[in-house]
Amino acid sequence: FLEMIVVERLAEEDKDEWLDFVASVFESAGRQYFLDHLDNDPFADYSRILVARDEATKAIVGTVRTFEREMTAVRSEKPLRMAGIGEVSVAKTHRGRKIATTLLQQALSELSLWADISFLHTGSAQPLYEKLGWKTVERHTVAVDPSASFITSSEIPLHWNFHLANLAPLSPDLKDVKAAHSDLVERFDGCVLRNHDDYWSKWVDCENRKKTWILRDAEWNFVGSVAADLYKKTIKDGEEKTFLRIKDWTFCRTAVPDISKMTEVCGVVFKHLLDQLSPSDHVEAILLPEPIATHCLADRSLFSRIFTDTGAMFLLFPSAGHLPLDQLISPDRHCFFPTDSF
């Protein structure tokens, strides 16, 4: 079958055809999702989108896109050059012909020339990626009961203030959030570094739907920032529940010097987010990455449950000369903010 398939780089003039294709495969995501990820990614490069075309019809029947990012790893001397994998898809009419495998193999041969590590997230396709060298590193998410007393009884300190962030380049808000984010993520493995203002003003602002909240104290000093969304998740009994998912999170160490103060601030932040919801929005729990929860909440009994995600997979390129993957990315430090998802 593969002799009837041609693999090539996507030409920019074929952007609409590609968007229509991925939207037809990932129907629940919608075309706008993929358009946003093209237009708002300051590192987007059409040469990093591979497409498989049916030689007879010239139609796109498969694709894979790679993303250029930098990633944290506590035990690495410097940030890892990370090649993200996304939009892996094959038309229903052409499945079972190893098109995805061929596209991924070509992508890997190119990525190995510059990247230290590759990352992807998958639902049910783990066997495919395992055959090609990716390995799972568990990621844990904590659920916090929204009726917990540290939330319901919390009160924002006098003259402290929440406002929606202005993440435009050179803005005071961006300067504060960017510095706090950089300081926070260096303590964890697997976080995307956001060193470029355009990534903040385009990707982050779009993914957070322009609803990044900033908390400032009475002297207008930066305390922290947060973004969240309503997220539907199927739990073990098969029932779908709605959660308030923390998509993004930062805080200033000088403003929040210890974990007891951090717990107090978390209560204020969670209560503020819950207050923004409609009365009809019933939230089962608040979700946030376990390394962040452990870092910010003094009492682990506040965790009503912990979810384990086995869909995060990494491939470490041998030429990178780093520690083995199981030493480089630790489940205990593995943290990823949904804002950076691709």
mmCIF file of N, CA and C in Angstrom, residues 30 151 207 222:
data_model
loop_
_atom_site.group_PDB
_atom_site.id
_atom_site.type_symbol
_atom_site.label_atom_id
_atom_site.label_comp_id
_atom_site.label_asym_id
_atom_site.label_seq_id
_atom_site.Cartn_x
_atom_site.Cartn_y
_atom_site.Cartn_z
ATOM 1 N N GLY A 30 -12.596 20.463 16.474
ATOM 2 C CA GLY A 30 -13.056 21.561 15.631
ATOM 3 C C GLY A 30 -11.912 22.234 14.895
ATOM 4 N N ILE A 151 -11.301 26.857 51.471
ATOM 5 C CA ILE A 151 -11.818 27.606 50.323
ATOM 6 C C ILE A 151 -13.046 28.412 50.733
ATOM 7 N N GLU A 207 -5.044 30.256 24.518
ATOM 8 C CA GLU A 207 -5.406 29.008 25.194
ATOM 9 C C GLU A 207 -6.149 29.269 26.501
ATOM 10 N N PHE A 222 2.813 41.955 42.697
ATOM 11 C CA PHE A 222 2.329 40.706 42.112
ATOM 12 C C PHE A 222 2.369 39.585 43.144
#
